mmCIF file of C-alpha atoms in Angstrom:
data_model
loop_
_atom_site.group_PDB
_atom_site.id
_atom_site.type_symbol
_atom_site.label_atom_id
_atom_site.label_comp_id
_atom_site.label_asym_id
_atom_site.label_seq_id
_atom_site.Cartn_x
_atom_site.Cartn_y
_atom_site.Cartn_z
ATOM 1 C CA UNK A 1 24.050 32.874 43.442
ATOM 2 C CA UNK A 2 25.304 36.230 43.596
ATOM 3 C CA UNK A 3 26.634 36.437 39.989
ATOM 4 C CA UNK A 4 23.273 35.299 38.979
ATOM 5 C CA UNK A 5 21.471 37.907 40.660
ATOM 6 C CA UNK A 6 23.824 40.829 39.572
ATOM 7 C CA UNK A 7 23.565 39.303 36.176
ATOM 8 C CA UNK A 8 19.983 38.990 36.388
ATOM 9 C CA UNK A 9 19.389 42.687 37.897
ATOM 10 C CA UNK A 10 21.800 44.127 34.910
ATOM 11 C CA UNK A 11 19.762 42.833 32.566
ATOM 12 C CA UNK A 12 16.731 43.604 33.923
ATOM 13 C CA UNK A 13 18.192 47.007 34.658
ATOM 14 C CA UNK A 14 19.290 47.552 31.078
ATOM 15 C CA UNK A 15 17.012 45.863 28.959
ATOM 16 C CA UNK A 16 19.539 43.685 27.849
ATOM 17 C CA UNK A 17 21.038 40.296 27.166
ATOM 18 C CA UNK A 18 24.485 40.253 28.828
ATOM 19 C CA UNK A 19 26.248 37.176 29.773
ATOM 20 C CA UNK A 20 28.741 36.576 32.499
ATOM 21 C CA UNK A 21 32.440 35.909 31.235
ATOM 22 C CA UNK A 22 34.575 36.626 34.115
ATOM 23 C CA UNK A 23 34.703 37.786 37.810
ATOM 24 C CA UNK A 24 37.516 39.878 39.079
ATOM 25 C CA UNK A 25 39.037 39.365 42.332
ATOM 26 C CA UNK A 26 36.023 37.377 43.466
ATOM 27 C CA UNK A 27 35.128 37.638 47.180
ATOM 28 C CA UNK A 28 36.266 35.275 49.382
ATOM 29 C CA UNK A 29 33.148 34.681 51.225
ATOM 30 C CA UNK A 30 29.462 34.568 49.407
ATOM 31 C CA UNK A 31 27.115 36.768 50.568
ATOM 32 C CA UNK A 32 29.757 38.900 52.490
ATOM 33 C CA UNK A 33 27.637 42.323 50.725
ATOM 34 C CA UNK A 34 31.680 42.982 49.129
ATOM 35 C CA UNK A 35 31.909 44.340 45.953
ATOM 36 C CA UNK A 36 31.915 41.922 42.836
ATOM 37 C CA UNK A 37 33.380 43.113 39.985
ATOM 38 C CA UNK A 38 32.221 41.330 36.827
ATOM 39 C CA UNK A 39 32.750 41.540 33.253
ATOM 40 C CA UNK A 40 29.918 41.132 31.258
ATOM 41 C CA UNK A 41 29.542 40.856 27.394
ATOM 42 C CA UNK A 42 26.412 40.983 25.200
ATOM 43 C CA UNK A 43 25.325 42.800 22.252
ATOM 44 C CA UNK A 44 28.687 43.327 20.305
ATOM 45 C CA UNK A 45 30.500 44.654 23.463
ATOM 46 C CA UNK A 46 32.224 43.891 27.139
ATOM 47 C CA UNK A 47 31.902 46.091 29.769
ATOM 48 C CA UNK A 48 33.213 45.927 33.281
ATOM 49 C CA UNK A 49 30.518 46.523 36.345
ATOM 50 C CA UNK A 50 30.957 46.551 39.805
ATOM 51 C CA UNK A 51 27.812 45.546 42.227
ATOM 52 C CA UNK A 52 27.223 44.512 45.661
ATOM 53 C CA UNK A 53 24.417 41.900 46.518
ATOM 54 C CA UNK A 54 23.501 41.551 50.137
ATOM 55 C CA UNK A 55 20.430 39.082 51.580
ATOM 56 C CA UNK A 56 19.972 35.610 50.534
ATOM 57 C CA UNK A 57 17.125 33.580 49.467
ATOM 58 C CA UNK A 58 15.048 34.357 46.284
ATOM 59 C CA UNK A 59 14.963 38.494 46.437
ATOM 60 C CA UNK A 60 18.515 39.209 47.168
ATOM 61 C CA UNK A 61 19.139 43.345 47.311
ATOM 62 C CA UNK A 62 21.360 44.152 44.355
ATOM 63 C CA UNK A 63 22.996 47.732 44.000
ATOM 64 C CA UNK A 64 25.176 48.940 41.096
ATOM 65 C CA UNK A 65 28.617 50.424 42.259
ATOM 66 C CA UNK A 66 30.576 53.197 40.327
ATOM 67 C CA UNK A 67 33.776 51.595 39.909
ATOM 68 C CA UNK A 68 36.903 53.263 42.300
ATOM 69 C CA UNK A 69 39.703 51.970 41.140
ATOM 70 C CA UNK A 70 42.669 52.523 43.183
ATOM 71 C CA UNK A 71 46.058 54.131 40.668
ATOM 72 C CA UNK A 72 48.074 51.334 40.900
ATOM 73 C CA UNK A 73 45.061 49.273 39.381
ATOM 74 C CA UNK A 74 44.698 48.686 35.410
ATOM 75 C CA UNK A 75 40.912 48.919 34.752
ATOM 76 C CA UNK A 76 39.994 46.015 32.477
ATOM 77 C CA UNK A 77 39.322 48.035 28.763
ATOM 78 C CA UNK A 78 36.140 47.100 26.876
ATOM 79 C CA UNK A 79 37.949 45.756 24.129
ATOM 80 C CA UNK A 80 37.966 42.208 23.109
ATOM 81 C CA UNK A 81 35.367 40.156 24.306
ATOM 82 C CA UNK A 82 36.877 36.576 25.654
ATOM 83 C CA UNK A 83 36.729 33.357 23.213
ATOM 84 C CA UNK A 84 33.307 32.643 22.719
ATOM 85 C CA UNK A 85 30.917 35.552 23.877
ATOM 86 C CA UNK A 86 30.025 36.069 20.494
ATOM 87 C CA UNK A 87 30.140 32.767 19.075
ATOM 88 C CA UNK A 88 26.142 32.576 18.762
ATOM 89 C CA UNK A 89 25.981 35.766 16.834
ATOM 90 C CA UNK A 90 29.063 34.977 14.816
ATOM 91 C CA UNK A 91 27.393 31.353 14.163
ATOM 92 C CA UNK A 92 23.998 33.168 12.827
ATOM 93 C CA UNK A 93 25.971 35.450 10.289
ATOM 94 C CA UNK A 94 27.271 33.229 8.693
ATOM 95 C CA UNK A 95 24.193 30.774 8.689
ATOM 96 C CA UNK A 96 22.720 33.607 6.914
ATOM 97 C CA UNK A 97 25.761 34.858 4.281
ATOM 98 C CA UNK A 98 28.560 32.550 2.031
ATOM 99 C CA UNK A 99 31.170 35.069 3.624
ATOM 100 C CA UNK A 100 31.430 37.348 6.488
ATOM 101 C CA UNK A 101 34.057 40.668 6.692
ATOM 102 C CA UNK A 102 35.041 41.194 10.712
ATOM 103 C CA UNK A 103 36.042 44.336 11.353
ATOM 104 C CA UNK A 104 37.807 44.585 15.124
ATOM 105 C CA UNK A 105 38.134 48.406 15.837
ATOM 106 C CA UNK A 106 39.279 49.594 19.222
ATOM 107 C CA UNK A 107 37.377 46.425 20.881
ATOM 108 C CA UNK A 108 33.803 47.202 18.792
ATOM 109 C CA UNK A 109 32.703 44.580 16.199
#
């Protein structure tokens, strides 16, 4: 519930159609108000966001967090996204074309 209502929020927030493909170091407990840290990929890219959702029920409070991490962490790059987040928009190129070029540079398609 709380990845939904991140998700949901972030979208909202940006205007934008993200998807969820992985949670990092999820919280042990739901609805603890800890910070989850989420990797979300959309629109030719991945990014890495960190929120905290407190309250339960339909209108849970969601809050963006600037992401702290520690040195000894490795921040997750936006590079790659995982198998599959771009499958649909990969699947509609080349609905559309007899051949398609992909270009990976740095992570951006």
């Amino acid at each position: 519930m709380e990845v939904a209502a991140a998700l949901a929020w972030f979208n909202t927030q940006e205007s934008a159609s993200f998807e969820v493909t992985g949670i990092i170091d999820p919280p042990v407990n739901a609805a603890s108000g800890q910070e989850l840290r989420l990797i979300l990929c959309g629109e030719g890219l991945c990014l890495q966001r960190t929120f905290t959702v407190s309250g339960s029920g339909d209108n849970p409070l969601v809050q963006s967090v600037d992401i702290n991490l520690e040195e000894n962490t490795t921040p997750i790059a936006e590079l790659d996204p995982p198998p599959g987040a771009l499958k649909q928009w990969l699947t509609e190129v080349t609905d559309k074309h007899s051949f398609a070029v992909l270009l990976f540079y740095r992570g951006f398609w």
